[in-house]
Amino acid sequence: MGLVLSGILYVTLIVFALGLLRRIVRYASTPAPLKIPTTPAPTTRSGVVFRLGREVVFFESLFKASKWTWLFGWLFHAGLFFVLLCHLRYFTEPVWGWVALIAPFSPYAGIMMLVGLAGLLSRRFLVDRVRYISAPSDFLMLIFLMAIAGSGLAMRYGLHADIVQVKQFALGLFSFDFGYLAFNPVLVIHLLLVAVLLLIFPFSKLLHAPGLFFSPSRNQVDNPRERRHIARWAKPFDATRSEKYRG
Amino acid sequence: MAKPPEFDIPEAGDYIFTPPVMPDAMSHSQPYVAKDVHQEAIGFPGELIDNWQQVAVDKLGELTKKYRGLQVYLDSCVKCGACTDKCHYFLGTGDPKNMPVARQDLLRKVYRRYYTLPGKYFPKLVGAEDLTEEVLDDWYKYYHQCSQCRRCSVYCPYGIDTAEVSMAAREIMDTVGKGQKYCNEIIGKVHKIGNNLGLPEPALADTLEGLEEDVLEDDGVPVKFPLNVKGADILLVTPSADFFAEPHIDGLIGYAKVFHQAGLSWTVSSHASEAANFGLFIGSYENMQKVAVRIREAALELGVKRIVFGECGHAWRVGYSFLNTLAGPFDFLDPNYPVPQHIVEVTHDLMQQGRIKLDPEANDDKRVTFHDSCNVARASRMGSKAGGQFTLPREIIKASCNHFYDMRADTIGEATFCCGGGGGLLTDDLIELRTKGALPRMQALKELNDQHQITHMAAICAICKSQFAKVLPYYGFEMDQIISVHQLVGDALVMDTEH
Ligand code: HEM
Ligand code: HEM
Ligand code: SF4
Ligand code: SF4
């Protein structure tokens, strides 16, 4: 059991890592030939870091746009982030002090995730505009994340998994020492769903997470007059190359 | 009032109303297709080529490799819906394909089909589609219902800018031979004659001379309108509408008066007698650069020290954000001034230095509001601080008139609504779209008007001015209620009669 699951997780982790890396390399190496920050934009690098920080932590633009989407979206992401931090307890030995400290609150974060996801899902059904733009995958993605959170919570509140064993299993993933994992159907579902999540991440809209950092409308400094900005592919027909245009 | 249009004009209500989704409400709207002469003049095939599907798909792939924005935007949208009620064309028409995300999806579904794994193997699941004739038709219709105003990009959590997607789509359509007549014909004229209107040098000289006479007659001041003057300090690059259209021309007179009163030497160039750069609208870097380089050539030829842009929204975007990239570096100009400068920056500086004096009482008959033009607001800056594009024009207006009122906060500044005619849509074949797209702005104006009896709305964009002159009457206002900011300045400017 443990071996099969480990195998699946390895494969999906590799797909995830390579797929994501490929995307990030693609983003990083594709030039943004023109200065297109959405203005008013920061005029310094540190200002841009601050702007992106506000987008990541507070979803600033979304807050301006729609308070309900913001609320549900933020609940979900904050919950997800907190749950993942708490999950570090399966992968660290000894468990880091602060992880041990926050771990008891993980179920509440899990519930936050569920509430957020349920809100986002109902928006997709109830708001005609959002319904119009939703493809089947958009509904499925939410249901699927609810299933991950739901299966996690089910282990906490009902069909308990043997945490010591889970931990051995998880640590084993790092040391290539595959522990025996007692068959707990909920845990198996949880882990299989996580595997699927890893698999689809680099090929789906989940690319929004790296995408935000490469979005020229958010990550560019507003300084086109002060600093000349020119893309590699645009250089061959740069005006100054031709004698006629020289100053 | 113009002859009544053949469609229902929406009524501006008490608040901006988000309409229910009405599929295909605007599926009949599309601009005239460019003729072969217009296409070929700017380097595109004359008509739809035989293997257009393949070429279009390849071009899409090429563009995602050339533009990081496009690549990231096509990948990143989570369909959160935050942008769905932000586009004035959706608010004015209810056509769901005018929701920014749905507009992007017209291209994204093709991208997904040909360039992503899930789209190749599970197209239905992720909403991927083959590029068919219907899809191309939709592209042509709905990418010409986007004024590239960037309002959607303000609200998108990743800054996804539908304008960029529209530009890419238009470039793809041009590449396969399905261009838009209005834009492409105009770009051809700029390449050939130097301005959008095809106004040749002698006609321009005549017009400017006429203006000198008019101003002398009206104000008794010998204000000059120099053309092609070598050795002038300032090259003024202004939209060609400023030379003859109302209310633009009063803006030009305003700039001239400011230059005159401050004792600045300036000139217009017949070679670069157009600030607007329609290359932007069709997403063509090459055409945009070719148009932009005329300004460099004119500056070199005339030996000026500074470049100043007149009131033109998209021109200012290309000027402020792209000119240095497209036609720079401008190290041959006076390093004490940014290149280029906006006329509003020039006037504002002069005002602060006390080199010009404005008497707001001259405009006491007016109760004024200001329309932030979309591309100035969300794609450029003025002055040294972020947001100067909002404060500088307002400071000038307030110094020029005593009664100034702003429209609702969520319709100005970065949240401003497009006039409805930007991005290459200012053509009569799209008048229904233009009228309906103006609805949110008209609503906000009406609301302010009900409180403060607004007499004039000032703007700093040639397109906004033309568009409002056309659509204001449809909403119960007068066409001359739209004015240039520099008309207010010109009227308030205290002039020495001997100079
Ligand atoms: C840098 C990290 C991330 C940022 C800044 C971010 C931000 C956002 C924002 C602003 C939204 C739109 C609002 C909403 O619908 O919730 C969103 C949607 C979404 N995010 Fe993230 N996200 C991040 C990471 C992730 C990760 C790691 C996941 C994966 C599990 C994820 C899954 C989703 C999903 C599924 C949606 C769509 C929700 C819907 O269908 O309405 N996000 N994200
Ligand atoms: C290999 C990776 C993972 C392992 C081994 C794992 C294991 C577990 C286990 C054993 C529990 C039950 C905790 C308890 O009973 O106290 C749990 C709960 C949970 N898991 Fe995971 N999980 C993994 C990845 C993920 C991921 C990627 C997500 C989110 C997308 C997630 C979301 C949750 C949630 C929401 C809960 C319930 C809240 C809680 O009790 O912490 N898990 N997980
Ligand atoms: S750029 Fe402006 S016109 Fe185009 S979709 Fe966005 S809001 Fe609408
Ligand atoms: S706001 Fe951005 S992410 Fe959300 S639906 Fe619109 S384009 Fe997509």
XYZ file of N, CA, C and O in Angstrom, chain B residues 272-434:
652
model
N 5.584 65.021 -38.554
C 4.984 64.315 -37.412
C 3.774 65.108 -36.948
O 3.644 65.470 -35.789
N 2.865 65.358 -37.876
C 1.713 66.196 -37.551
C 0.571 65.365 -36.987
O -0.585 65.607 -37.266
N 0.928 64.363 -36.222
C -0.087 63.487 -35.640
C 0.500 62.843 -34.395
O 1.549 62.224 -34.458
N -0.200 63.012 -33.286
C 0.284 62.379 -32.062
C -0.221 60.952 -31.943
O 0.466 60.080 -31.428
N -1.448 60.725 -32.424
C -2.051 59.409 -32.250
C -1.228 58.355 -32.968
O -0.591 58.628 -33.977
N -1.235 57.155 -32.430
C -0.489 56.073 -33.043
C -1.388 54.841 -33.092
O -1.477 54.085 -32.143
N -2.057 54.689 -34.223
C -3.027 53.608 -34.339
C -2.366 52.235 -34.450
O -3.042 51.212 -34.403
N -1.043 52.229 -34.602
C -0.334 50.949 -34.569
C -0.612 50.227 -33.260
O -0.673 49.000 -33.201
N -0.810 51.002 -32.203
C -1.135 50.437 -30.893
C -2.403 49.598 -30.960
O -2.457 48.485 -30.436
N -3.418 50.131 -31.614
C -4.731 49.478 -31.600
C -4.715 48.116 -32.274
O -5.470 47.227 -31.907
N -3.882 47.996 -33.302
C -3.865 46.714 -34.018
C -2.724 45.828 -33.509
O -2.421 44.797 -34.098
N -2.103 46.236 -32.408
C -1.105 45.387 -31.769
C 0.132 45.153 -32.599
O 0.867 44.206 -32.373
N 0.376 46.035 -33.570
C 1.499 45.791 -34.459
C 2.701 46.621 -34.019
O 2.746 47.825 -34.206
N 3.666 45.947 -33.422
C 4.870 46.630 -32.947
C 5.548 47.363 -34.099
O 5.961 48.508 -33.975
N 5.626 46.681 -35.237
C 6.320 47.257 -36.393
C 5.649 48.555 -36.850
O 6.314 49.565 -37.061
N 4.323 48.501 -36.998
C 3.623 49.705 -37.443
C 3.693 50.810 -36.387
O 3.880 51.978 -36.702
N 3.563 50.403 -35.135
C 3.612 51.389 -34.067
C 4.987 52.063 -34.051
O 5.107 53.268 -33.873
N 6.020 51.258 -34.250
C 7.361 51.833 -34.245
C 7.569 52.774 -35.423
O 8.108 53.861 -35.275
N 7.089 52.344 -36.573
C 7.251 53.175 -37.766
C 6.578 54.539 -37.552
O 7.139 55.575 -37.920
N 5.398 54.516 -36.951
C 4.686 55.762 -36.703
C 5.433 56.596 -35.650
O 5.578 57.810 -35.774
N 5.951 55.912 -34.633
C 6.630 56.632 -33.549
C 7.935 57.266 -34.016
O 8.304 58.365 -33.587
N 8.618 56.586 -34.910
C 9.930 57.065 -35.342
C 9.837 58.396 -36.087
O 10.779 59.198 -36.079
N 8.656 58.678 -36.684
C 8.498 59.978 -37.348
C 8.783 61.118 -36.376
O 9.293 62.176 -36.751
N 8.428 60.883 -35.113
C 8.602 61.947 -34.127
C 10.093 62.177 -33.873
O 10.565 63.310 -33.791
N 10.832 61.088 -33.806
C 12.277 61.211 -33.653
C 12.873 61.954 -34.851
O 13.676 62.875 -34.697
N 12.436 61.542 -36.034
C 12.968 62.171 -37.245
C 12.666 63.667 -37.253
O 13.540 64.487 -37.560
N 11.425 64.014 -36.882
C 11.048 65.428 -36.884
C 11.876 66.204 -35.871
O 12.337 67.321 -36.147
N 12.096 65.610 -34.704
C 12.869 66.295 -33.665
C 14.294 66.537 -34.130
O 14.874 67.607 -33.912
N 14.847 65.547 -34.825
C 16.211 65.683 -35.323
C 16.286 66.725 -36.436
O 17.167 67.592 -36.455
N 15.326 66.634 -37.323
C 15.327 67.515 -38.487
C 15.190 68.971 -38.054
O 15.855 69.856 -38.571
N 14.330 69.215 -37.080
C 14.091 70.598 -36.665
C 15.059 71.052 -35.591
O 15.113 72.232 -35.243
N 15.802 70.122 -35.044
C 16.794 70.488 -34.038
C 16.193 71.024 -32.748
O 16.746 71.940 -32.124
N 15.063 70.482 -32.336
C 14.414 70.981 -31.114
C 15.100 70.444 -29.866
O 15.962 69.570 -29.936
N 14.732 71.008 -28.729
C 15.311 70.570 -27.462
C 14.342 69.743 -26.616
O 14.751 69.043 -25.698
N 13.067 69.911 -26.885
C 12.067 69.200 -26.086
C 10.953 68.687 -27.005
O 10.695 69.268 -28.055
N 10.281 67.628 -26.548
C 9.097 67.148 -27.259
C 7.918 67.230 -26.305
O 7.990 66.739 -25.173
N 6.849 67.872 -26.760
C 5.658 68.006 -25.931
C 4.464 67.425 -26.691
O 4.289 67.693 -27.880
N 3.677 66.629 -25.987
C 2.471 66.042 -26.578
C 1.244 66.858 -26.214
O 1.093 67.296 -25.079
N 0.360 67.026 -27.191
C -0.912 67.690 -26.943
C -1.911 66.746 -26.284
O -1.559 65.632 -25.873
N -3.153 67.189 -26.183
C -4.178 66.411 -25.482
C -4.655 65.248 -26.341
O -5.452 65.428 -27.259
N -4.170 64.066 -26.041
C -4.568 62.876 -26.795
C -4.247 61.661 -25.939
O -3.097 61.431 -25.580
N -5.269 60.906 -25.599
C -5.123 59.846 -24.606
C -4.218 58.713 -25.026
O -3.222 58.413 -24.380
N -4.555 58.065 -26.136
C -3.744 56.932 -26.562
C -2.371 57.402 -26.996
O -1.384 56.707 -26.814
N -2.318 58.600 -27.585
C -1.022 59.143 -27.981
C -0.137 59.286 -26.757
O 1.059 59.014 -26.808
N -0.752 59.705 -25.671
C 0.064 59.892 -24.464
C 0.542 58.552 -23.925
O 1.633 58.433 -23.405
N -0.279 57.529 -24.084
C 0.204 56.215 -23.682
C 1.448 55.844 -24.489
O 2.471 55.472 -23.934
N 1.329 55.951 -25.799
C 2.470 55.584 -26.636
C 3.631 56.543 -26.362
O 4.790 56.140 -26.309
N 3.307 57.832 -26.158
C 4.354 58.810 -25.889
C 5.052 58.516 -24.569
O 6.270 58.321 -24.523
N 4.285 58.464 -23.528
C 4.865 58.293 -22.199
C 5.494 56.918 -22.027
O 6.633 56.789 -21.597
N 4.722 55.886 -22.353
C 5.166 54.535 -21.999
C 6.071 53.892 -23.044
O 6.914 53.081 -22.705
N 5.876 54.236 -24.322
C 6.574 53.479 -25.363
C 7.575 54.274 -26.200
O 8.421 53.689 -26.858
N 7.457 55.609 -26.213
C 8.265 56.355 -27.182
C 9.764 56.114 -26.998
O 10.498 55.904 -27.963
N 10.192 56.102 -25.752
C 11.598 55.868 -25.447
C 12.030 54.498 -25.963
O 13.130 54.319 -26.496
N 11.141 53.523 -25.821
C 11.426 52.173 -26.299
C 11.443 52.124 -27.828
O 12.365 51.588 -28.434
N 10.417 52.720 -28.434
C 10.240 52.577 -29.880
C 11.197 53.446 -30.683
O 11.638 53.057 -31.757
N 11.465 54.643 -30.173
C 12.214 55.592 -30.997
C 13.341 56.270 -30.234
O 13.944 57.215 -30.716
N 13.620 55.801 -29.032
C 14.663 56.412 -28.222
C 16.006 55.845 -28.593
O 16.109 55.119 -29.568
N 17.075 56.171 -27.878
C 17.081 57.103 -26.754
C 17.079 58.547 -27.243
O 17.566 58.838 -28.330
N 16.568 59.424 -26.417
C 16.476 60.823 -26.805
C 17.572 61.642 -26.143
O 17.328 62.721 -25.630
N 18.770 61.093 -26.180
C 19.867 61.776 -25.493
C 20.300 63.049 -26.208
O 21.122 63.781 -25.708
N 19.735 63.300 -27.384
C 20.087 64.536 -28.092
C 19.195 65.705 -27.683
O 19.328 66.806 -28.188
N 18.245 65.446 -26.782
C 17.360 66.523 -26.332
C 17.832 67.056 -24.980
O 18.705 66.468 -24.334
N 17.228 68.167 -24.553
C 17.597 68.781 -23.282
C 17.295 67.840 -22.113
O 16.134 67.500 -21.870
N 18.336 67.395 -21.390
C 18.125 66.415 -20.310
C 17.366 66.979 -19.112
O 17.015 66.227 -18.204
N 17.102 68.282 -19.097
C 16.381 68.849 -17.960
C 14.885 68.583 -18.009
O 14.168 68.872 -17.050
N 14.432 68.059 -19.150
C 13.002 67.782 -19.260
C 12.788 66.322 -19.611
O 13.550 65.748 -20.392
N 11.723 65.731 -19.035
C 11.417 64.361 -19.448
C 11.034 64.339 -20.931
O 10.545 65.342 -21.453
N 11.289 63.218 -21.585
C 10.895 63.076 -22.989
C 9.929 61.909 -23.096
O 10.261 60.805 -22.672
N 8.759 62.119 -23.657
C 8.202 63.428 -23.968
C 7.519 64.009 -22.733
O 7.392 63.336 -21.731
N 7.079 65.250 -22.864
C 6.277 65.863 -21.807
C 4.862 66.030 -22.302
O 4.628 66.178 -23.506
N 3.934 66.045 -21.365
C 2.546 66.305 -21.719
C 2.303 67.804 -21.582
O 2.867 68.450 -20.705
N 1.450 68.344 -22.434
C 1.156 69.772 -22.361
C 0.625 70.158 -20.972
O 0.891 71.249 -20.467
N -0.074 69.213 -20.353
C -0.569 69.476 -18.996
C 0.603 69.626 -18.019
O 0.580 70.474 -17.129
N 1.640 68.822 -18.201
C 2.823 68.960 -17.342
C 3.481 70.317 -17.562
O 3.924 70.969 -16.603
N 3.554 70.717 -18.829
C 4.185 71.996 -19.151
C 3.406 73.138 -18.486
O 3.971 73.981 -17.785
N 2.096 73.137 -18.708
C 1.268 74.204 -18.140
C 1.337 74.200 -16.614
O 1.454 75.250 -15.971
N 1.297 73.020 -16.049
C 1.339 72.894 -14.597
C 2.640 73.458 -14.039
O 2.647 74.216 -13.065
N 3.758 73.099 -14.681
C 5.063 73.632 -14.258
C 5.078 75.151 -14.324
O 5.510 75.829 -13.386
N 4.617 75.687 -15.453
C 4.645 77.142 -15.647
C 3.783 77.841 -14.585
O 4.147 78.897 -14.063
N 2.663 77.195 -14.297
C 1.748 77.732 -13.296
C 2.444 77.789 -11.939
O 2.417 78.794 -11.229
N 3.118 76.694 -11.597
C 3.772 76.628 -10.290
C 4.939 77.592 -10.180
O 5.201 78.137 -9.123
N 5.628 77.769 -11.322
C 6.758 78.702 -11.297
C 6.295 80.139 -11.389
O 7.111 81.061 -11.382
N 5.000 80.330 -11.532
C 4.477 81.692 -11.646
C 4.773 82.339 -12.994
O 4.686 83.558 -13.143
N 5.114 81.547 -13.982
C 5.420 82.130 -15.291
C 4.167 82.381 -16.118
O 4.216 83.085 -17.119
N 3.076 81.776 -15.723
C 1.791 82.160 -16.316
C 0.805 82.379 -15.177
O 0.963 81.836 -14.082
N -0.182 83.204 -15.450
C -1.183 83.494 -14.430
C -2.550 83.144 -14.982
O -2.882 83.469 -16.123
N -3.328 82.455 -14.157
C -4.661 82.076 -14.590
C -5.698 82.800 -13.739
O -5.551 82.883 -12.522
N -6.703 83.319 -14.421
C -7.768 84.021 -13.708
C -9.057 83.197 -13.813
O -9.734 83.238 -14.840
N -9.371 82.463 -12.756
C -10.503 81.540 -12.846
C -11.839 82.237 -13.089
O -12.777 81.621 -13.589
N -11.917 83.523 -12.763
C -13.193 84.218 -12.957
C -13.604 84.268 -14.429
O -14.789 84.387 -14.743
N -12.588 84.159 -15.300
C -12.907 84.166 -16.730
C -13.849 83.029 -17.097
O -14.557 83.094 -18.103
N -13.844 81.961 -16.295
C -14.716 80.829 -16.588
C -15.868 80.712 -15.592
O -16.395 79.616 -15.368
N -16.253 81.840 -15.024
C -17.311 81.802 -14.017
C -18.665 81.374 -14.574
O -19.563 80.989 -13.827
N -18.797 81.465 -15.894
C -20.063 81.018 -16.487
C -20.144 79.497 -16.600
O -21.161 78.959 -17.013
N -19.065 78.815 -16.217
C -19.041 77.361 -16.427
C -19.035 76.601 -15.098
O -18.450 77.034 -14.117
N -19.696 75.468 -15.120
C -19.633 74.521 -14.001
C -19.106 73.223 -14.587
O -19.789 72.558 -15.364
N -17.886 72.871 -14.174
C -17.098 71.927 -14.953
C -16.835 70.622 -14.206
O -16.664 70.618 -12.987
N -16.823 69.546 -14.952
C -16.297 68.294 -14.427
C -15.213 67.796 -15.374
O -15.013 68.361 -16.450
N -14.490 66.763 -14.954
C -13.371 66.273 -15.749
C -13.532 64.782 -15.992
O -13.787 64.016 -15.069
N -13.387 64.403 -17.246
C -13.441 62.979 -17.625
C -12.011 62.461 -17.743
O -11.259 62.917 -18.595
N -11.614 61.564 -16.855
C -10.284 60.954 -16.970
C -10.289 60.032 -18.181
O -11.087 59.093 -18.257
N -9.397 60.292 -19.118
C -9.346 59.443 -20.308
C -8.654 58.136 -19.965
O -7.664 58.117 -19.231
N -9.174 57.051 -20.514
C -8.771 55.721 -20.040
C -7.275 55.469 -20.160
O -6.651 54.963 -19.231
N -6.700 55.822 -21.300
C -5.297 55.456 -21.482
C -4.352 56.377 -20.724
O -3.260 55.968 -20.354
N -4.784 57.597 -20.483
C -3.993 58.477 -19.623
C -4.057 57.930 -18.201
O -3.048 57.835 -17.499
N -5.257 57.542 -17.779
C -5.463 57.117 -16.398
C -4.727 55.826 -16.069
O -4.066 55.725 -15.040
N -4.832 54.838 -16.944
C -4.384 53.495 -16.578
C -3.169 53.002 -17.339
O -2.759 51.849 -17.185
N -2.601 53.860 -18.190
C -1.448 53.393 -18.963
C -0.368 54.454 -19.065
O 0.479 54.398 -19.933
N -0.415 55.454 -18.181
C 0.606 56.492 -18.263
C 0.700 57.214 -16.935
O 0.064 56.837 -15.958
N 1.474 58.250 -16.944
C 1.597 59.076 -15.748
C 1.856 60.503 -16.198
O 2.225 60.751 -17.347
N 1.685 61.446 -15.281
C 2.157 62.816 -15.487
C 2.888 63.212 -14.228
O 2.530 62.775 -13.134
N 3.883 64.073 -14.399
C 4.617 64.520 -13.229
C 5.458 63.404 -12.649
O 5.641 62.356 -13.261
N 5.980 63.622 -11.445
C 6.945 62.679 -10.904
C 6.309 61.651 -9.984
O 6.942 60.682 -9.608
N 5.058 61.873 -9.603
C 4.455 60.936 -8.648
C 3.374 60.080 -9.313
O 2.641 60.557 -10.176
N 3.275 58.833 -8.857
C 2.193 57.969 -9.339
C 0.870 58.670 -9.080
O 0.647 59.213 -8.004
N 0.016 58.681 -10.069
C -1.280 59.332 -9.896
C -1.283 60.790 -10.327
O -2.319 61.445 -10.303
N -0.132 61.289 -10.777
C -0.073 62.667 -11.277
C -1.009 62.888 -12.455
O -1.479 64.000 -12.688
N -1.318 61.803 -13.155
C -2.238 61.932 -14.298
C -3.645 62.306 -13.843
O -4.462 62.721 -14.659
N -3.931 62.141 -12.564
C -5.241 62.565 -12.056
C -5.170 63.952 -11.427
O -6.083 64.755 -11.569
N -4.078 64.206 -10.684
C -4.008 65.464 -9.929
C -3.624 66.655 -10.806
O -4.184 67.739 -10.654
N -2.667 66.458 -11.731
C -2.213 67.610 -12.510
C -3.326 68.258 -13.334
O -3.532 69.474 -13.244
N -4.066 67.470 -14.125
C -5.146 68.121 -14.894
C -6.160 68.806 -13.991
O -6.646 69.899 -14.301
N -6.475 68.179 -12.862
C -7.469 68.790 -11.965
C -6.951 70.092 -11.371
O -7.698 71.056 -11.210
N -5.651 70.114 -11.055
C -5.103 71.359 -10.496
C -5.169 72.482 -11.521
O -5.465 73.631 -11.194
N -4.883 72.118 -12.763
C -4.959 73.135 -13.811
C -6.391 73.627 -13.978
O -6.647 74.829 -14.074
N -7.326 72.679 -13.994
C -8.724 73.075 -14.184
C -9.190 73.943 -13.022
O -9.825 74.983 -13.215
N -8.835 73.538 -11.825
C -9.290 74.315 -10.664
C -8.669 75.707 -10.657
O -9.280 76.655 -10.162
N -7.452 75.808 -11.206
C -6.845 77.140 -11.287
C -7.498 77.963 -12.385
O -7.389 79.186 -12.413
N -8.197 77.267 -13.312
C -8.789 77.979 -14.451
C -10.274 78.265 -14.284
O -10.842 79.012 -15.060
N -10.911 77.603 -13.342
C -12.326 77.907 -13.138
C -12.720 77.651 -11.688
O -12.145 76.795 -11.019
N -13.694 78.389 -11.240
C -14.060 78.348 -9.826
C -15.032 77.232 -9.472
O -15.157 76.864 -8.315
N -15.734 76.741 -10.484
C -16.746 75.733 -10.182
C -16.368 74.402 -10.783
O -16.677 74.104 -11.934
N -15.678 73.604 -9.993
C -15.270 72.281 -10.468
C -15.863 71.210 -9.564
O -15.829 71.315 -8.343
N -16.407 70.167 -10.180
C -16.992 69.061 -9.414
C -16.557 67.745 -10.024
O -16.531 67.605 -11.241
N -16.223 66.784 -9.166
C -15.860 65.468 -9.681
C -17.061 64.541 -9.719
O -17.939 64.621 -8.864
N -17.054 63.654 -10.691
C -18.095 62.630 -10.752
C -17.806 61.568 -9.690
O -16.815 61.621 -8.995
N -18.730 60.611 -9.563
C -18.599 59.597 -8.523
C -17.237 58.931 -8.516
O -16.678 58.623 -9.553
N -16.731 58.644 -7.319
C -15.364 58.144 -7.176
C -15.124 56.857 -7.962
O -14.026 56.636 -8.476
N -16.134 56.009 -8.088
C -15.883 54.758 -8.800
C -16.033 54.910 -10.312
O -16.098 53.915 -11.040
N -16.073 56.158 -10.785
C -16.116 56.376 -12.231
C -15.023 57.332 -12.687
O -15.036 57.802 -13.825
N -14.112 57.678 -11.785
C -13.009 58.567 -12.162
C -11.684 57.949 -11.719
O -11.679 56.860 -11.153
N -10.593 58.660 -11.963
C -9.288 58.139 -11.566
C -9.029 56.811 -12.255
O -9.386 56.622 -13.416
N -8.431 55.881 -11.521
C -8.107 54.602 -12.163
C -9.370 53.828 -12.519
O -9.345 52.915 -13.330
N -10.503 54.179 -11.899
C -11.755 53.473 -12.173
C -12.548 54.126 -13.299
O -13.682 53.747 -13.562
N -11.945 55.094 -13.969
C -12.689 55.840 -14.976
C -13.244 54.925 -16.064
O -12.690 53.876 -16.372
N -14.375 55.342 -16.629
C -14.952 54.617 -17.759
C -14.457 55.224 -19.056
O -14.341 56.442 -19.183
N -14.211 54.361 -20.013
C -13.869 54.811 -21.361
C -15.052 55.587 -21.925
O -16.202 55.337 -21.587
N -14.749 56.524 -22.819
C -15.799 57.313 -23.460
C -16.679 56.440 -24.339
O -17.801 56.808 -24.670
N -16.155 55.293 -24.750
C -16.914 54.399 -25.624
C -16.386 54.379 -27.050
O -16.869 53.600 -27.874
N -15.404 55.227 -27.342
C -14.932 55.312 -28.727
C -13.443 55.072 -28.892
O -12.888 55.306 -29.966
N -12.770 54.601 -27.835
C -11.318 54.442 -27.905
C -10.890 53.197 -28.664
O -11.709 52.419 -29.156
N -9.570 53.028 -28.752
C -9.021 51.776 -29.259
C -9.343 51.447 -30.700
O -9.366 50.280 -31.079
N -9.603 52.462 -31.519
C -9.855 52.187 -32.940
C -11.320 51.913 -33.234
O -11.645 51.286 -34.234
N -12.213 52.379 -32.369
C -13.635 52.141 -32.585
C -14.394 53.421 -32.940
O -15.612 53.419 -33.062
N -13.642 54.517 -33.102
C -14.297 55.807 -33.319
C -14.719 55.951 -34.781
O -14.268 56.825 -35.498
N -15.566 55.061 -35.211
C -15.966 55.082 -36.602
C -17.480 54.924 -36.676
O -18.090 54.286 -35.811
N -18.082 55.521 -37.682
C -19.543 55.545 -37.750
C -20.158 54.156 -37.905
O -21.297 53.932 -37.514
N -19.399 53.218 -38.471
C -19.977 51.882 -38.600
C -20.142 51.195 -37.245
O -20.722 50.119 -37.166
N -19.611 51.808 -36.177
C -19.792 51.221 -34.850
C -20.600 52.134 -33.933
O -20.467 52.074 -32.711
N -21.438 52.963 -34.513
C -22.086 53.997 -33.706
C -22.997 53.415 -32.619
O -23.087 53.948 -31.517
N -23.619 52.287 -32.904
C -24.473 51.693 -31.871
C -23.624 51.287 -30.657
O -23.961 51.587 -29.507
N -22.533 50.624 -30.945
C -21.631 50.207 -29.875
C -21.126 51.418 -29.100
O -21.084 51.419 -27.864
N -20.723 52.447 -29.835
C -20.182 53.646 -29.192
C -21.216 54.288 -28.287
O -20.900 54.729 -27.179
